[in-house]
Amino acid sequence: MKRETVIVLDFGGQYNQLIARRVRECNVYCEIYSYKTDLEKIKSLNPKGIIFTGGPNSVYLEDAPTYDEKIYELGVPILGICYGSQLMMHQLGGKVSKAPVREYGKIEVTVNTQSKLFENVSEKTICWMSHNDYIEKIAPGFEIIGHTPDCPVAAVENTEKRLYATQFHPEVLHTQEGKKMLSNFVFNVCGCAGDWKMDSFVEESIQAIRNKVGNGKVLCALSGGVDSSVAAVLLSKAVGNQLTCVFVDHGLLRKNEGDEVEAVFGPEGNYDLNFIRVNAQERFYEKLKGVEEPERKRKIIGEEFIRVFEEEAKKIGKVDFLVQGTIYPDVVESGVGGESTVIKSHHNVGGLPEYVDFKEIIEPLRDLFKDEVRKAGLELGIPEYLVFRQPFPGPGLGVRIIGEVTPEKVRIVQDADAIYREEIEKAGIAKDLGQYFAAITNMRSVGCMGDERTYDYAIALRAVLTSDFMTAESANLPWEVLGIVTSRIVNEVKGVNRVLYDCTGKPPATIEFE
Ligand code: XMP
């Protein structure tokens, strides 16, 4: 696909993905490459602009990450951020040394609004700083276009060579006008048109898939999650019923989820695809009988999933292509930025069988971030409730049932969770929460209902605020909503006489219970 591209050259900064996202928010395609990628490769990508990221090193130390200096001669605009700015100055004849005053946090920067980088930015603007080193002397040909009381060189430019650098991080939201600065770089400096849009992505992908697949057979493991659903629909639009989707109902899905997935993708659904639903509930329950240890449970569910999928694949016969819903963060995390391409086999469904007989893997979403996958999903006409659904772990309710999994506990947690979700939505607070669900503890305790003594399970409710699922805070849910949920669960779900709320963050807890 020919499209204008901005390259992020990664020097080990924490925010490399954020930079790429911000550029893409300008409708300009952006990819991240490691600083170890050689110049010829970068040249071959024909970038409209290059951004050097931050990084934890000091440029003046031996072994600090560096780059081929010929990059400055390509005539391609470059923006250096933090470490990237220091590297640019260091390589082009300036001086970087340990800062007399370290800056960390939100700092007011005075910028030269005549610069293309700061067009329509306020003269005094709050930026995110995090540096121990500073630019003591700028490189010849550059001019200072930003400073703070403690940082004489917060931004520089060489307009002739179209080289720009900022000591602060425009990509993080704490930099109040950071988006504008990056958009200025992309449009004013690089001259991008901003024509990378979801409809063109969908159209181009469909064409590319058709060319690749020809009249071959394609197999997709569909979990009903966002990524695999979008991948399946894209493939279905491209190759129609050359595609077969296998959906394994392992009996650990949320209430009615199996039927919901079937309603969308099955014969009565919105798409013309071969859909196979495998009702393997009993098989999974049988395997899980008597097993309490969380890791063991996860392993059993993952392995059994593969067995079922493999059996179905064998029935279909030789397939040419296997579809995976790998998305860009998976690609970046598995180190594709470097020289070699690692295909991450782990996915929502808990890994795919290596021994399914197929020729090639198709990963139609490997260039997209999660929010872009969602946009593509909407573009493809997938219902909103599927596109915006919360993450759901591959092992499903298996990790929300503490201790042994039994059909009774599955029923209890499904019913309690459905009530909880319904009330959260009714209260209009769903969009504020990162993830929320009910789990069934392995604890039974004494209660009284009517005049009867009960000895029943306790349900634990969880709701977290998180942006990346790596860390999370317990959400401060309105007491009133918790009250309604509690009352409904104990009244409507047989086998429950107590409801608890999990106030723990991650760390020290995890989001899921097992
Ligand atoms: P934890 O429990 O590790 O969860 O804090 C972080 C996020 O990952 C999801 N999760 C999984 N997703 N397969 C998945 O596809 C899994 O085995 C799995 N385990 C946890 C969890 O729902 C949360 O969003």
Coordinates of C-alpha atoms and ligand atoms in Angstrom, one line a residue:
M1 CA 0.0 0.0 0.0
K2 CA 1.4 3.4 -0.9
R3 CA 0.6 6.0 1.7
E4 CA 2.4 8.9 3.4
T5 CA 4.3 7.6 6.4
V6 CA 5.9 9.2 9.4
I7 CA 8.5 7.0 11.1
V8 CA 9.1 7.0 14.9
L9 CA 12.7 6.0 15.6
D10 CA 12.6 4.4 19.1
F11 CA 15.5 5.0 21.5
G12 CA 13.9 3.2 24.4
G13 CA 11.4 5.9 25.5
Q14 CA 8.3 5.0 27.5
Y15 CA 6.0 6.9 25.2
N16 CA 7.0 5.6 21.8
Q17 CA 3.5 4.2 21.1
L18 CA 1.9 7.4 22.2
I19 CA 3.9 9.4 19.6
A20 CA 2.7 7.1 16.9
R21 CA -0.9 7.4 18.1
R22 CA -0.7 11.2 18.1
V23 CA 0.6 11.2 14.6
R24 CA -2.2 8.8 13.5
E25 CA -4.7 11.0 15.1
C26 CA -3.7 13.5 12.4
N27 CA -4.8 10.9 9.9
V28 CA -1.2 10.3 8.9
Y29 CA 0.1 6.7 9.0
C30 CA 2.9 6.1 11.4
E31 CA 5.2 3.2 12.3
I32 CA 7.7 2.6 15.1
Y33 CA 11.2 1.3 14.3
S34 CA 14.0 0.5 16.7
Y35 CA 17.1 2.7 16.5
K36 CA 18.9 -0.4 15.4
T37 CA 17.1 -0.4 12.0
D38 CA 19.6 0.6 9.4
L39 CA 19.3 3.7 7.3
E40 CA 18.7 1.9 4.0
K41 CA 15.5 0.4 5.5
I42 CA 14.3 3.8 6.7
K43 CA 15.0 5.3 3.3
S44 CA 13.1 2.6 1.6
L45 CA 10.0 3.5 3.6
N46 CA 10.2 6.9 2.0
P47 CA 9.0 8.7 5.1
K48 CA 7.5 12.2 5.0
G49 CA 9.0 12.8 8.5
I50 CA 11.0 11.1 11.2
I51 CA 10.6 11.5 15.0
F52 CA 13.3 10.5 17.4
T53 CA 11.8 9.3 20.8
G54 CA 13.1 9.9 24.3
G55 CA 15.1 7.3 26.1
P56 CA 16.7 6.7 29.5
N57 CA 20.4 7.2 28.4
S58 CA 22.9 10.0 28.4
V59 CA 24.1 10.7 24.8
Y60 CA 27.6 11.5 25.9
L61 CA 28.2 8.1 27.5
E62 CA 29.8 5.3 25.6
D63 CA 27.3 2.7 24.4
A64 CA 24.4 5.2 24.4
P65 CA 22.0 4.5 21.5
T66 CA 22.9 6.5 18.5
Y67 CA 22.1 6.6 14.8
D68 CA 23.8 6.9 11.4
E69 CA 24.5 10.7 11.0
K70 CA 23.6 10.5 7.3
I71 CA 20.0 10.5 8.5
Y72 CA 20.3 14.3 8.8
E73 CA 21.2 14.6 5.2
L74 CA 18.2 12.8 3.8
G75 CA 16.3 16.0 3.5
V76 CA 13.5 14.5 5.5
P77 CA 12.2 16.6 8.4
I78 CA 13.2 15.3 11.8
L79 CA 11.7 16.1 15.2
G80 CA 13.8 15.0 18.2
I81 CA 12.1 14.5 21.5
C82 CA 13.9 14.6 24.9
Y83 CA 16.8 12.1 24.4
G84 CA 16.1 12.5 20.6
S85 CA 16.7 16.2 20.9
Q86 CA 19.9 15.7 22.8
L87 CA 21.1 13.2 20.3
M88 CA 20.5 15.6 17.4
M89 CA 22.4 18.4 19.2
H90 CA 25.2 16.0 20.2
Q91 CA 25.7 14.6 16.7
L92 CA 25.5 17.9 14.9
G93 CA 28.1 19.7 17.0
G94 CA 26.3 21.0 20.1
K95 CA 27.0 20.0 23.7
V96 CA 24.9 17.9 26.1
S97 CA 25.8 17.6 29.7
K98 CA 24.3 16.9 33.2
A99 CA 21.8 19.6 34.0
P100 CA 22.5 21.8 37.0
V101 CA 18.8 21.6 37.8
R102 CA 16.9 18.5 36.9
E103 CA 13.4 19.2 35.6
Y104 CA 10.5 16.8 36.2
G105 CA 6.8 17.4 35.8
K106 CA 4.6 20.1 34.3
I107 CA 6.7 23.1 33.6
E108 CA 5.9 26.4 31.8
V109 CA 7.9 26.8 28.6
T110 CA 8.2 30.1 26.8
V111 CA 8.1 29.4 23.1
N112 CA 8.6 31.4 19.9
T113 CA 5.3 31.3 18.2
Q114 CA 6.8 32.4 14.9
S115 CA 8.2 28.9 14.6
K116 CA 6.2 26.5 12.4
L117 CA 6.3 24.1 15.2
F118 CA 4.5 26.4 17.6
E119 CA 2.0 28.0 15.2
N120 CA -1.2 28.8 17.2
V121 CA 0.5 27.7 20.4
S122 CA 0.4 30.0 23.4
E123 CA 3.6 31.9 24.1
K124 CA 3.7 30.4 27.6
T125 CA 2.6 26.8 27.6
I126 CA 2.6 24.0 30.1
C127 CA 4.8 21.1 29.0
W128 CA 5.9 17.7 30.4
M129 CA 9.6 17.6 31.3
S130 CA 11.6 14.7 32.5
H131 CA 15.3 15.0 32.1
N132 CA 18.6 14.9 34.0
D133 CA 20.7 16.1 31.1
Y134 CA 20.3 19.3 29.2
I135 CA 21.5 21.0 26.0
E136 CA 24.3 23.2 27.2
K137 CA 25.2 24.4 23.7
I138 CA 23.1 24.2 20.5
A139 CA 24.5 22.9 17.3
P140 CA 25.5 25.4 14.5
G141 CA 22.7 26.4 12.2
F142 CA 20.1 26.0 15.0
E143 CA 18.1 28.6 16.8
I144 CA 16.5 28.4 20.3
I145 CA 12.7 28.5 20.0
G146 CA 11.8 27.5 23.6
H147 CA 13.2 27.9 27.1
T148 CA 12.2 27.6 30.8
P149 CA 13.8 29.3 33.8
D150 CA 16.0 26.2 34.4
C151 CA 16.3 24.9 30.9
P152 CA 17.8 27.5 28.5
V153 CA 17.2 25.2 25.5
A154 CA 13.7 23.6 25.7
A155 CA 13.3 23.7 21.9
V156 CA 15.4 24.4 18.8
E157 CA 15.0 24.5 15.1
N158 CA 17.0 24.6 11.9
T159 CA 14.4 25.7 9.4
E160 CA 16.6 25.3 6.4
K161 CA 17.3 21.6 7.1
R162 CA 13.8 21.1 8.6
L163 CA 15.3 19.8 11.9
Y164 CA 13.4 20.4 15.1
A165 CA 13.9 19.3 18.7
T166 CA 12.1 19.6 22.0
Q167 CA 13.4 18.8 25.4
F168 CA 9.8 18.2 26.6
H169 CA 7.4 15.5 25.6
P170 CA 4.7 16.9 23.2
E171 CA 3.1 13.4 23.0
V172 CA 1.9 13.1 26.6
L173 CA -1.4 14.7 27.6
H174 CA 0.3 16.8 30.4
T175 CA 1.8 18.9 27.6
Q176 CA -1.3 21.0 27.2
E177 CA -0.7 22.0 23.6
G178 CA 1.3 18.9 22.6
K179 CA -1.2 17.6 20.1
K180 CA -1.1 21.0 18.3
M181 CA 2.7 20.9 18.2
L182 CA 2.8 17.4 16.7
S183 CA 0.2 18.3 14.2
N184 CA 2.2 21.4 13.3
F185 CA 5.2 19.2 12.7
V186 CA 3.3 16.7 10.6
F187 CA 1.4 19.3 8.5
N188 CA 3.5 22.5 8.6
V189 CA 6.9 21.0 8.5
C190 CA 6.5 17.6 6.8
G191 CA 3.7 18.8 4.5
C192 CA 1.6 15.7 5.0
A193 CA -1.9 15.7 3.5
G194 CA -3.6 13.6 6.3
D195 CA -5.4 11.1 4.1
W196 CA -4.9 8.0 6.2
K197 CA -8.5 7.2 7.1
M198 CA -10.4 4.1 8.2
D199 CA -12.5 3.8 5.1
S200 CA -9.4 3.9 2.9
F201 CA -7.8 1.3 5.3
V202 CA -10.8 -1.0 5.0
E203 CA -11.0 -0.7 1.2
E204 CA -7.2 -1.1 0.7
S205 CA -7.1 -4.1 3.0
I206 CA -10.0 -5.9 1.3
Q207 CA -8.2 -5.5 -2.0
A208 CA -4.9 -6.6 -0.6
I209 CA -6.5 -9.7 1.0
R210 CA -8.2 -10.6 -2.2
N211 CA -5.0 -10.4 -4.1
K212 CA -3.2 -12.6 -1.5
V213 CA -5.9 -15.2 -1.0
G214 CA -7.0 -15.8 -4.6
N215 CA -9.4 -18.7 -4.3
G216 CA -7.7 -20.3 -1.3
K217 CA -9.5 -21.4 1.9
V218 CA -9.3 -19.3 5.0
L219 CA -9.8 -20.3 8.6
C220 CA -10.4 -18.0 11.5
A221 CA -10.8 -18.7 15.3
L222 CA -13.5 -16.3 16.3
S223 CA -13.9 -15.5 20.0
G224 CA -16.5 -12.7 19.7
G225 CA -13.9 -10.3 21.1
V226 CA -13.2 -7.1 19.2
D227 CA -10.0 -8.0 17.4
S228 CA -11.1 -11.4 16.1
S229 CA -14.5 -10.1 15.1
V230 CA -13.1 -7.2 13.1
A231 CA -10.6 -9.5 11.4
A232 CA -13.3 -12.0 10.6
V233 CA -15.6 -9.4 9.1
L234 CA -12.8 -7.9 7.0
L235 CA -11.9 -11.3 5.6
S236 CA -15.5 -12.1 5.0
K237 CA -16.0 -8.9 3.0
A238 CA -12.9 -9.7 1.0
V239 CA -13.3 -13.4 0.3
G240 CA -16.9 -14.3 1.2
N241 CA -17.5 -17.9 1.9
Q242 CA -13.9 -19.0 1.2
L243 CA -13.7 -18.1 4.9
T244 CA -14.8 -20.4 7.7
C245 CA -15.0 -19.1 11.3
V246 CA -14.8 -21.5 14.2
F247 CA -16.4 -20.2 17.4
V248 CA -15.7 -22.4 20.4
D249 CA -18.2 -22.1 23.3
H250 CA -16.3 -23.4 26.2
G251 CA -19.1 -22.9 28.6
L252 CA -17.2 -20.1 30.3
L253 CA -18.6 -17.2 28.4
R254 CA -20.7 -14.4 29.9
K255 CA -24.5 -14.9 30.1
N256 CA -26.0 -15.3 26.6
E257 CA -22.7 -14.5 25.0
G258 CA -22.6 -17.6 22.8
D259 CA -26.0 -16.8 21.4
E260 CA -25.1 -13.2 20.9
V261 CA -22.0 -14.1 18.9
E262 CA -24.0 -16.6 16.9
A263 CA -26.7 -14.1 16.2
V264 CA -24.2 -11.7 14.6
F265 CA -22.0 -14.2 12.8
G266 CA -24.1 -17.3 12.4
P267 CA -26.5 -18.2 9.5
E268 CA -29.2 -15.7 10.7
G269 CA -26.6 -13.0 11.2
N270 CA -25.3 -10.0 9.3
Y271 CA -22.5 -11.7 7.3
D272 CA -22.3 -14.3 4.6
L273 CA -19.7 -16.6 6.2
N274 CA -19.4 -20.2 7.1
F275 CA -19.8 -20.1 10.9
I276 CA -19.2 -23.2 13.0
R277 CA -20.2 -23.0 16.6
V278 CA -18.8 -25.8 18.7
N279 CA -20.7 -26.3 21.9
A280 CA -17.9 -27.8 24.0
Q281 CA -19.2 -26.9 27.4
E282 CA -19.4 -30.4 28.8
R283 CA -15.9 -31.3 27.6
F284 CA -14.4 -28.3 29.4
Y285 CA -16.4 -28.9 32.6
E286 CA -15.2 -32.5 32.5
K287 CA -11.6 -31.6 32.2
L288 CA -11.9 -28.9 34.9
K289 CA -13.5 -31.2 37.4
G290 CA -11.7 -31.2 40.8
V291 CA -9.0 -28.7 39.6
E292 CA -8.5 -25.7 41.9
E293 CA -5.1 -24.3 41.1
P294 CA -5.4 -21.2 38.9
E295 CA -2.5 -21.8 36.5
R296 CA -3.6 -25.4 36.0
K297 CA -7.1 -24.2 35.1
R298 CA -5.8 -21.7 32.6
K299 CA -3.6 -24.4 31.0
I300 CA -6.4 -26.9 30.7
I301 CA -8.7 -24.3 29.1
G302 CA -6.1 -23.2 26.7
E303 CA -5.1 -26.8 25.7
E304 CA -8.6 -28.0 25.3
F305 CA -9.4 -25.0 23.2
I306 CA -6.7 -25.9 20.8
R307 CA -7.9 -29.6 20.7
V308 CA -11.4 -28.5 19.7
F309 CA -10.1 -26.0 17.2
E310 CA -7.8 -28.6 15.7
E311 CA -10.6 -31.1 15.3
E312 CA -12.7 -28.6 13.5
A313 CA -9.9 -27.6 11.2
K314 CA -9.3 -31.2 10.3
K315 CA -12.9 -31.6 9.3
I316 CA -12.6 -28.6 7.0
G317 CA -9.6 -30.1 5.4
K318 CA -6.5 -28.4 4.1
V319 CA -6.7 -24.6 4.6
D320 CA -4.4 -22.2 2.9
F321 CA -4.6 -19.3 5.3
L322 CA -5.1 -18.8 9.0
V323 CA -6.4 -15.5 10.3
Q324 CA -5.1 -13.9 13.5
G325 CA -6.3 -10.8 15.1
T326 CA -2.8 -9.5 16.1
I327 CA -2.8 -5.7 16.6
Y328 CA 0.0 -3.2 16.5
P329 CA 0.8 -3.1 20.2
D330 CA 1.3 -6.9 20.1
V331 CA 3.7 -6.4 17.2
V332 CA 5.6 -3.7 18.9
E333 CA 5.8 -5.6 22.2
S334 CA 7.1 -8.7 20.4
G335 CA 10.0 -6.8 19.1
V336 CA 9.2 -6.3 15.4
G337 CA 10.9 -2.9 15.6
G338 CA 14.2 -4.6 15.3
E339 CA 15.5 -6.6 12.3
S340 CA 13.5 -9.8 12.7
T341 CA 9.8 -10.3 12.5
V342 CA 8.4 -12.2 15.4
I343 CA 4.8 -13.3 15.0
K344 CA 3.1 -13.5 18.3
S345 CA 1.1 -16.7 18.4
H346 CA -0.6 -15.9 21.7
H347 CA -3.9 -14.3 21.3
N348 CA -7.3 -14.0 23.0
V349 CA -8.1 -17.6 22.4
G350 CA -5.1 -18.7 24.3
G351 CA -2.7 -19.6 21.5
L352 CA -3.4 -21.4 18.2
P353 CA -2.3 -24.8 17.2
E354 CA 1.0 -25.0 15.4
Y355 CA 0.1 -28.2 13.7
V356 CA -3.0 -26.9 11.9
D357 CA -2.2 -27.5 8.3
F358 CA -2.0 -24.1 6.7
K359 CA 0.3 -22.2 4.4
E360 CA 0.3 -18.7 5.7
I361 CA -1.0 -16.5 8.4
I362 CA -3.0 -13.4 7.6
E363 CA -3.0 -10.6 10.2
P364 CA -5.1 -7.8 8.7
L365 CA -5.0 -5.6 11.8
R366 CA -1.3 -5.8 12.6
D367 CA -0.9 -2.1 11.7
L368 CA -3.7 -0.8 14.0
F369 CA -4.0 0.4 17.5
K370 CA -7.0 -0.8 19.6
D371 CA -9.1 2.3 19.0
E372 CA -8.3 2.1 15.3
V373 CA -9.5 -1.5 15.3
R374 CA -12.7 -0.2 16.8
K375 CA -13.1 2.4 14.1
A376 CA -12.5 -0.2 11.5
G377 CA -15.2 -2.3 13.1
L378 CA -17.7 0.5 13.0
E379 CA -16.7 1.2 9.4
L380 CA -17.4 -2.5 8.6
G381 CA -20.9 -2.2 10.2
I382 CA -20.2 -4.4 13.3
P383 CA -22.7 -3.6 16.0
E384 CA -21.5 -1.1 18.6
Y385 CA -22.0 -3.4 21.5
L386 CA -19.5 -5.8 20.0
V387 CA -17.1 -3.1 18.9
F388 CA -16.9 -1.4 22.3
R389 CA -17.1 -4.4 24.5
Q390 CA -14.7 -4.7 27.4
P391 CA -11.7 -7.0 27.3
F392 CA -12.7 -10.6 28.2
P393 CA -10.0 -13.0 29.1
G394 CA -9.4 -16.1 26.9
P395 CA -10.0 -18.5 29.8
G396 CA -13.3 -16.6 30.4
L397 CA -15.2 -17.1 33.6
G398 CA -12.7 -19.8 34.5
V399 CA -10.6 -17.1 36.1
R400 CA -13.6 -15.5 37.7
I401 CA -14.6 -18.6 39.5
I402 CA -12.3 -19.1 42.4
G403 CA -11.5 -22.8 43.1
E404 CA -13.1 -25.6 41.2
V405 CA -15.3 -24.8 38.2
T406 CA -18.7 -26.4 38.4
P407 CA -21.8 -25.8 36.2
E408 CA -23.6 -24.4 39.2
K409 CA -20.8 -21.8 39.9
V410 CA -20.9 -20.9 36.2
R411 CA -24.6 -20.2 36.4
I412 CA -24.2 -18.2 39.5
V413 CA -21.4 -16.0 38.2
Q414 CA -23.1 -15.5 34.8
D415 CA -26.4 -14.4 36.4
A416 CA -24.7 -12.1 39.0
D417 CA -22.4 -10.6 36.3
A418 CA -25.4 -9.9 34.0
I419 CA -27.2 -8.0 36.7
Y420 CA -24.1 -6.0 37.6
R421 CA -23.5 -5.0 34.0
E422 CA -27.1 -4.1 33.4
E423 CA -27.2 -1.8 36.5
I424 CA -23.9 -0.2 35.6
E425 CA -25.2 0.6 32.2
K426 CA -28.5 1.8 33.5
A427 CA -26.6 4.2 35.9
G428 CA -24.8 5.6 32.9
I429 CA -21.3 5.0 34.3
A430 CA -20.1 2.2 32.1
K431 CA -18.1 4.6 29.9
D432 CA -16.1 5.8 32.9
L433 CA -14.9 2.4 33.9
G434 CA -12.0 0.4 32.4
Q435 CA -13.4 -3.0 33.2
Y436 CA -16.1 -4.3 35.6
F437 CA -17.4 -7.8 36.3
A438 CA -18.6 -10.1 39.0
A439 CA -16.6 -13.1 40.3
I440 CA -17.7 -15.9 42.5
T441 CA -15.5 -16.4 45.6
N442 CA -14.9 -19.8 46.9
M443 CA -16.3 -18.8 50.2
R444 CA -19.7 -19.7 51.6
S445 CA -21.0 -18.0 54.7
V446 CA -24.1 -18.0 56.9
G447 CA -27.0 -15.7 56.2
C448 CA -30.7 -15.5 56.8
M449 CA -33.4 -15.1 54.2
G450 CA -37.0 -14.9 55.3
D451 CA -36.8 -16.9 58.5
E452 CA -34.4 -19.4 57.0
R453 CA -30.7 -19.9 57.7
T454 CA -28.7 -19.9 54.5
Y455 CA -25.2 -21.1 53.8
D456 CA -24.3 -19.7 50.4
Y457 CA -21.7 -18.3 48.1
A458 CA -20.3 -14.7 48.2
I459 CA -20.1 -12.8 45.0
A460 CA -17.3 -10.3 44.6
L461 CA -17.9 -7.2 42.4
R462 CA -14.9 -5.5 40.7
A463 CA -14.7 -2.3 38.8
V464 CA -11.4 -0.7 37.9
L465 CA -10.2 2.5 36.3
T466 CA -7.3 1.9 34.0
S467 CA -5.9 3.1 30.7
D468 CA -3.5 0.3 29.9
F469 CA -4.6 -2.6 32.1
M470 CA -1.0 -2.9 33.4
T471 CA -2.0 -0.9 36.5
A472 CA -5.4 -0.1 37.8
E473 CA -7.3 1.6 40.6
S474 CA -10.4 0.3 42.2
A475 CA -13.3 2.5 41.0
N476 CA -15.3 4.5 43.6
L477 CA -18.7 3.3 42.5
P478 CA -21.8 5.1 43.8
W479 CA -23.0 3.4 47.0
E480 CA -26.6 3.6 45.6
V481 CA -25.7 1.6 42.5
L482 CA -23.8 -1.0 44.7
G483 CA -26.9 -1.2 46.8
I484 CA -29.3 -1.9 43.9
V485 CA -26.9 -4.5 42.4
T486 CA -26.5 -6.3 45.8
S487 CA -30.2 -6.4 46.4
R488 CA -30.9 -7.8 43.0
I489 CA -28.2 -10.4 43.1
V490 CA -29.2 -11.9 46.5
N491 CA -32.8 -11.8 45.5
E492 CA -32.5 -13.1 41.9
V493 CA -29.5 -15.4 41.9
K494 CA -30.1 -18.6 43.8
G495 CA -27.1 -19.7 45.8
V496 CA -25.8 -16.2 46.8
N497 CA -26.4 -14.6 50.2
R498 CA -23.6 -12.0 50.3
V499 CA -22.0 -9.5 47.9
L500 CA -18.6 -7.9 48.4
Y501 CA -16.8 -5.1 46.6
D502 CA -13.1 -5.4 45.8
C503 CA -11.3 -2.2 46.8
T504 CA -7.9 -3.4 45.8
G505 CA -5.8 -1.8 43.1
K506 CA -3.3 -3.4 40.7
P507 CA -0.7 -3.8 42.1
P508 CA -0.9 -5.4 44.6
A509 CA -3.9 -7.4 43.2
T510 CA -4.5 -8.2 39.5
I511 CA -7.6 -7.2 37.7
E512 CA -8.9 -10.8 37.3
F513 CA -9.1 -13.0 40.4
E514 CA -7.0 -15.8 39.0
Ligands
XMP1 P1 -4.8 -9.1 35.0 O1 -5.7 -10.0 35.7 O2 -3.5 -9.7 34.6 O3 -5.6 -8.6 33.7 O4 -4.6 -7.8 35.8 C1 -5.2 -7.6 32.8 C2 -6.1 -7.6 31.6 O5 -5.9 -8.7 30.8 C3 -7.1 -9.5 30.7 N1 -6.7 -10.9 30.8 C4 -6.5 -11.8 29.8 N2 -6.8 -11.6 28.5 N3 -6.2 -13.8 28.0 C5 -6.6 -12.6 27.6 O6 -6.9 -12.5 26.4 C6 -5.9 -14.1 29.3 O7 -5.6 -15.2 29.7 C7 -6.1 -13.0 30.2 N4 -5.9 -12.9 31.6 C8 -6.3 -11.6 31.9 C9 -7.9 -9.1 31.9 O8 -9.3 -9.2 31.6 C10 -7.6 -7.6 32.0 O9 -8.2 -6.8 31.0

